[in-house]
CSV table of C-alpha atoms in Angstrom, one decimal:
chain,number,residue,atom,x,y,z
A,1,MET,CA,109.0,111.1,123.1
A,2,PRO,CA,108.3,110.5,119.3
A,3,ARG,CA,104.6,110.6,118.6
A,4,LEU,CA,102.4,108.3,116.5
A,5,VAL,CA,99.9,109.7,114.1
A,6,LEU,CA,97.6,106.9,113.0
A,7,CYS,CA,95.6,108.2,110.1
A,8,ALA,CA,92.5,106.6,108.5
A,9,ASP,CA,92.3,107.5,104.9
A,10,ASP,CA,89.3,107.7,102.6
A,11,PHE,CA,86.6,109.2,104.9
A,12,GLY,CA,83.7,110.2,102.6
A,13,LEU,CA,84.3,107.5,100.0
A,14,SER,CA,81.2,105.7,101.3
A,15,SER,CA,78.9,106.1,104.4
A,16,GLU,CA,80.0,102.6,105.6
A,17,ILE,CA,83.7,103.6,105.5
A,18,SER,CA,83.0,107.0,107.1
A,19,ARG,CA,81.1,105.5,110.0
A,20,VAL,CA,83.7,102.8,110.8
A,21,ILE,CA,86.4,105.5,110.8
A,22,VAL,CA,84.4,107.7,113.2
A,23,ARG,CA,83.8,104.8,115.5
A,24,LEU,CA,87.5,104.0,115.7
A,25,ALA,CA,88.2,107.7,116.5
A,26,GLU,CA,85.6,107.7,119.2
A,27,ASP,CA,87.2,104.6,120.7
A,28,ALA,CA,90.7,106.0,120.7
A,29,LYS,CA,92.0,103.6,118.1
A,30,ILE,CA,93.1,106.3,115.6
A,31,ASN,CA,93.9,110.0,116.0
A,32,ALA,CA,93.8,111.4,112.5
A,33,ILE,CA,91.2,111.2,109.6
A,34,SER,CA,91.8,112.1,106.0
A,35,CYS,CA,88.7,113.2,104.1
A,36,MET,CA,87.8,112.9,100.4
A,37,ALA,CA,85.9,116.2,100.0
A,38,ALA,CA,85.3,115.5,96.3
A,39,CYS,CA,83.1,112.4,97.0
A,40,PRO,CA,79.3,112.6,96.8
A,41,GLY,CA,78.9,111.4,100.3
A,42,TRP,CA,81.2,114.0,101.8
A,43,VAL,CA,78.5,116.6,102.5
A,44,GLU,CA,76.4,114.2,104.6
A,45,ASP,CA,79.2,112.3,106.2
A,46,SER,CA,81.1,115.4,107.3
A,47,ALA,CA,78.5,115.9,110.0
A,48,LEU,CA,79.8,112.8,111.7
A,49,LEU,CA,83.1,114.6,112.4
A,50,LEU,CA,81.7,117.6,114.2
A,51,ALA,CA,81.3,115.8,117.6
A,52,LEU,CA,84.8,114.3,117.7
A,53,PRO,CA,87.3,115.8,120.2
A,54,PRO,CA,89.6,118.5,118.9
A,55,THR,CA,92.6,116.2,119.5
A,56,ILE,CA,91.5,114.2,116.4
A,57,GLU,CA,93.3,115.8,113.5
A,58,ILE,CA,91.1,116.0,110.5
A,59,GLY,CA,92.7,116.6,107.1
A,60,LEU,CA,92.0,116.8,103.4
A,61,HIS,CA,92.7,113.7,101.2
A,62,LEU,CA,93.0,115.5,97.8
A,63,THR,CA,91.4,113.3,95.2
A,64,LEU,CA,92.6,113.4,91.6
A,65,THR,CA,92.1,109.7,90.6
A,66,GLY,CA,89.1,107.5,90.1
A,67,GLU,CA,86.3,109.7,91.3
A,68,THR,CA,84.2,112.5,89.9
A,69,PRO,CA,85.8,115.9,90.1
A,70,LEU,CA,84.0,118.9,91.6
A,71,THR,CA,85.0,121.2,88.6
A,72,ALA,CA,84.9,120.8,84.9
A,73,MET,CA,88.2,119.2,83.7
A,74,PRO,CA,87.9,118.8,79.9
A,75,ARG,CA,91.5,117.8,79.4
A,76,PHE,CA,92.2,115.9,82.6
A,77,ALA,CA,88.8,114.2,83.0
A,78,PRO,CA,87.1,114.6,79.6
A,79,GLU,CA,84.4,112.0,80.4
A,80,GLY,CA,83.7,113.5,83.9
A,81,ARG,CA,85.8,110.8,85.7
A,82,LEU,CA,89.2,111.3,87.1
A,83,PRO,CA,91.9,109.1,85.5
A,84,HIS,CA,93.5,106.0,86.9
A,85,VAL,CA,96.5,106.7,89.1
A,86,ASP,CA,98.9,105.0,86.6
A,87,ARG,CA,98.0,107.6,84.0
A,88,VAL,CA,98.4,110.5,86.4
A,89,ILE,CA,101.9,109.2,87.4
A,90,ARG,CA,102.9,108.9,83.8
A,91,ASP,CA,101.6,112.3,82.7
A,92,ALA,CA,103.2,113.9,85.7
A,93,THR,CA,106.5,112.3,85.0
A,94,LEU,CA,106.3,113.5,81.3
A,95,ARG,CA,105.2,117.0,82.5
A,96,ARG,CA,102.0,116.9,80.4
A,97,LEU,CA,99.4,117.4,83.1
A,98,PRO,CA,96.8,120.3,82.6
A,99,LEU,CA,98.0,122.0,85.8
A,100,ASP,CA,95.5,124.9,85.4
A,101,GLU,CA,92.6,122.5,85.6
A,102,ILE,CA,94.2,120.6,88.5
A,103,ALA,CA,94.8,123.8,90.4
A,104,CYS,CA,91.1,124.8,90.1
A,105,GLU,CA,90.0,121.3,91.3
A,106,ILE,CA,92.4,121.4,94.3
A,107,ALA,CA,91.1,124.8,95.3
A,108,ALA,CA,87.5,123.5,95.0
A,109,GLN,CA,88.3,120.6,97.3
A,110,PHE,CA,89.8,122.9,99.9
A,111,GLU,CA,86.7,125.0,99.7
A,112,SER,CA,84.4,122.0,100.1
A,113,PHE,CA,86.3,120.9,103.2
A,114,THR,CA,86.3,124.3,104.8
A,115,THR,CA,82.6,124.9,104.0
A,116,MET,CA,81.4,121.7,105.7
A,117,LEU,CA,83.7,121.8,108.7
A,118,GLY,CA,84.0,125.5,109.2
A,119,ARG,CA,87.8,125.3,109.5
A,120,ALA,CA,90.8,124.6,107.4
A,121,PRO,CA,92.3,121.1,107.3
A,122,ALA,CA,94.8,120.2,110.0
A,123,PHE,CA,96.9,118.4,107.3
A,124,VAL,CA,96.8,117.7,103.6
A,125,ASP,CA,97.7,114.6,101.6
A,126,GLY,CA,96.5,112.9,98.4
A,127,HIS,CA,94.5,109.8,97.5
A,128,GLN,CA,97.0,107.3,96.2
A,129,HIS,CA,99.7,109.8,97.1
A,130,VAL,CA,99.3,111.9,93.9
A,131,HIS,CA,100.0,115.1,95.9
A,132,VAL,CA,103.7,114.4,95.8
A,133,LEU,CA,104.0,114.1,92.0
A,134,PRO,CA,105.8,116.7,89.8
A,135,GLY,CA,103.6,119.7,89.1
A,136,ILE,CA,100.9,118.6,91.4
A,137,ARG,CA,103.1,119.0,94.5
A,138,ASP,CA,103.8,122.7,93.7
A,139,ILE,CA,100.0,123.4,93.5
A,140,VAL,CA,99.3,121.5,96.7
A,141,ILE,CA,102.1,123.4,98.6
A,142,ALA,CA,100.9,126.8,97.3
A,143,GLU,CA,97.2,126.1,98.0
A,144,THR,CA,98.0,124.8,101.5
A,145,ALA,CA,100.1,127.8,102.3
A,146,ARG,CA,97.2,130.0,101.1
A,147,SER,CA,94.2,128.2,102.5
A,148,ALA,CA,95.6,126.3,105.5
A,149,PRO,CA,98.9,127.8,106.5
A,150,GLY,CA,98.8,125.9,109.8
A,151,ALA,CA,98.5,122.5,108.2
A,152,TRP,CA,101.2,119.9,107.7
A,153,LEU,CA,101.8,117.9,104.5
A,154,ARG,CA,102.1,114.1,104.3
A,155,ASN,CA,105.6,113.2,103.3
A,156,CYS,CA,105.6,109.6,102.0
A,157,ALA,CA,109.4,109.3,102.3
A,158,ASP,CA,111.5,107.6,105.0
A,159,SER,CA,115.1,106.7,105.8
A,160,VAL,CA,116.7,103.7,104.1
A,161,GLY,CA,117.1,102.0,107.4
A,162,ALA,CA,113.4,102.5,108.3
A,163,ILE,CA,112.2,101.2,105.0
A,164,ALA,CA,114.5,98.1,105.3
A,165,ALA,CA,113.1,97.3,108.8
A,166,ARG,CA,109.5,97.1,107.5
A,167,PRO,CA,107.7,94.8,105.1
A,168,PHE,CA,106.7,95.7,101.5
A,169,ARG,CA,109.8,97.6,100.8
A,170,ALA,CA,109.1,98.0,97.1
A,171,LYS,CA,106.0,100.1,97.7
A,172,ALA,CA,107.7,102.2,100.3
A,173,ILE,CA,110.7,102.8,98.0
A,174,GLY,CA,108.4,103.9,95.2
A,175,ASN,CA,106.6,106.4,97.4
A,176,ALA,CA,109.8,107.6,98.8
A,177,LEU,CA,111.2,108.3,95.3
A,178,HIS,CA,108.1,110.2,94.3
A,179,SER,CA,108.3,112.2,97.5
A,180,PHE,CA,112.0,113.2,97.1
A,181,GLY,CA,112.4,116.9,97.9
A,182,LEU,CA,108.8,117.4,99.2
A,183,LYS,CA,109.8,118.2,102.7
A,184,ARG,CA,112.4,120.8,101.6
A,185,ALA,CA,109.9,122.5,99.2
A,186,ALA,CA,107.2,122.5,102.0
A,187,ALA,CA,109.6,124.1,104.4
A,188,LYS,CA,110.3,126.9,101.9
A,189,ALA,CA,106.6,127.7,102.0
A,190,GLY,CA,106.5,127.6,105.8
A,191,LEU,CA,104.9,124.2,106.0
A,192,SER,CA,105.9,121.2,108.0
A,193,CYS,CA,105.7,117.5,107.3
A,194,ASN,CA,105.8,114.2,109.2
A,195,ASP,CA,109.2,112.8,109.9
A,196,SER,CA,108.6,109.2,108.9
A,197,PHE,CA,105.9,107.2,107.2
A,198,GLY,CA,104.6,103.6,107.4
A,199,GLY,CA,101.6,101.5,106.6
A,200,HIS,CA,102.5,99.9,103.2
A,201,TYR,CA,101.2,96.4,102.7
A,202,ASP,CA,99.2,94.3,100.2
A,203,PHE,CA,95.8,94.6,101.8
A,204,ASN,CA,95.7,90.8,102.0
A,205,SER,CA,98.1,90.0,104.8
A,206,ASP,CA,97.1,89.4,108.4
A,207,TYR,CA,96.7,92.9,109.7
A,208,ASN,CA,97.2,92.0,113.4
A,209,GLU,CA,100.5,90.3,112.5
A,210,ILE,CA,101.8,93.0,110.2
A,211,PHE,CA,100.7,96.2,112.0
A,212,PRO,CA,103.5,96.3,114.7
A,213,ASN,CA,106.1,96.4,111.8
A,214,PHE,CA,104.7,99.8,110.8
A,215,LEU,CA,105.9,101.2,114.1
A,216,LYS,CA,109.6,100.2,113.7
A,217,ARG,CA,112.3,102.9,113.3
A,218,PRO,CA,110.0,105.9,113.9
A,219,GLY,CA,110.9,109.5,113.5
A,220,ALA,CA,109.8,112.3,115.8
A,221,ALA,CA,106.5,112.6,114.1
A,222,HIS,CA,105.7,109.1,112.8
A,223,LEU,CA,102.7,108.9,110.4
A,224,VAL,CA,101.1,105.5,109.7
A,225,MET,CA,98.3,105.3,107.2
A,226,CYS,CA,95.4,102.8,107.4
A,227,HIS,CA,92.3,102.2,105.5
A,228,PRO,CA,89.6,100.7,107.7
A,229,GLY,CA,86.0,100.4,106.5
A,230,ALA,CA,83.0,98.3,105.9
A,231,GLY,CA,80.5,97.4,103.1
A,232,SER,CA,81.3,97.1,99.4
A,233,LEU,CA,81.7,99.7,96.8
A,234,GLN,CA,81.9,99.2,93.0
A,235,GLY,CA,85.6,99.3,92.0
A,236,ASP,CA,86.9,99.2,95.5
A,237,SER,CA,89.6,96.5,95.2
A,238,ILE,CA,90.5,96.7,98.9
A,239,ALA,CA,87.1,96.3,100.5
A,240,ALA,CA,87.9,93.0,102.2
A,241,GLY,CA,91.2,94.5,103.5
A,242,ARG,CA,89.3,97.5,104.9
A,243,MET,CA,87.1,95.2,107.0
A,244,ARG,CA,90.1,93.2,108.3
A,245,GLU,CA,91.8,96.4,109.2
A,246,ALA,CA,88.8,97.8,111.1
A,247,ALA,CA,88.4,94.6,113.1
A,248,ALA,CA,92.1,94.5,114.0
A,249,LEU,CA,92.3,98.1,115.0
A,250,GLN,CA,89.2,97.9,117.1
A,251,ALA,CA,90.8,95.1,119.1
A,252,MET,CA,94.1,96.8,119.7
A,253,SER,CA,95.1,98.9,122.6
A,254,MET,CA,96.8,101.6,120.6
A,255,HIS,CA,98.3,103.4,123.6
A,256,ASP,CA,100.0,100.2,124.7
A,257,MET,CA,101.0,99.2,121.2
A,258,ALA,CA,102.6,102.6,120.6
A,259,ALA,CA,104.3,102.7,123.9
A,260,SER,CA,105.9,99.3,123.3
A,261,HIS,CA,107.7,100.9,120.3
A,262,GLY,CA,108.7,104.1,122.2
A,263,LEU,CA,105.9,106.2,120.8
A,264,ASP,CA,103.3,108.5,122.3
A,265,PHE,CA,99.8,108.0,121.0
A,266,TRP,CA,98.0,111.1,121.9
A,267,TYR,CA,94.2,111.3,121.8
């Protein structure tokens, strides 16, 4: 039976977000957590993960936009702040990223994750999906193969039929285009990826109503991203959406929801 991996992104962005994510994991509402090991709260929040069952996959949410880097990046983040995602996409497309600085930062985030949890990440992805961009993806694949050879990579692509069956197709198509060739490149390095990917929406829609659409046309390993949370954080434009997601997920019977779409939700 195809399996559902329901992954909560942005653990470590704030203590409120981290605590909500852990509570959902404890209550069997999610089965994967992606961690921002570059964020100031990561060191303290990481302790919340240690008591979770080993069936909860805990991965690294590589952060190259919007936050403060762990390393000096005079060309990529000259003012000590990582750039907006639009600039990263532009510079990646034009092949003018300082890849040496980015490689050092990615290695530092791997080390921060491993230091706090005592193990390598179960999977690797990127905040705002920058891990799939030209230049960056090669670094991510190489570092994952070196530091976490048993991990899988998030592939943000899906089939045309699956994208057409779900809402917010433009977002899904954009991510799929950026992800073109990632699965093949990962396989050459001995790494696997998820088979299908859902979770795109506008962070304003009724999450209870839209969530079942994310489960349509799944692959054998169907990954759905979510962003539950609480509280407010300066610059967090999806704070209200996080709270709606958290409330909706808490009320769902995820096993039943997954089974109704032919998916196994393991916990």
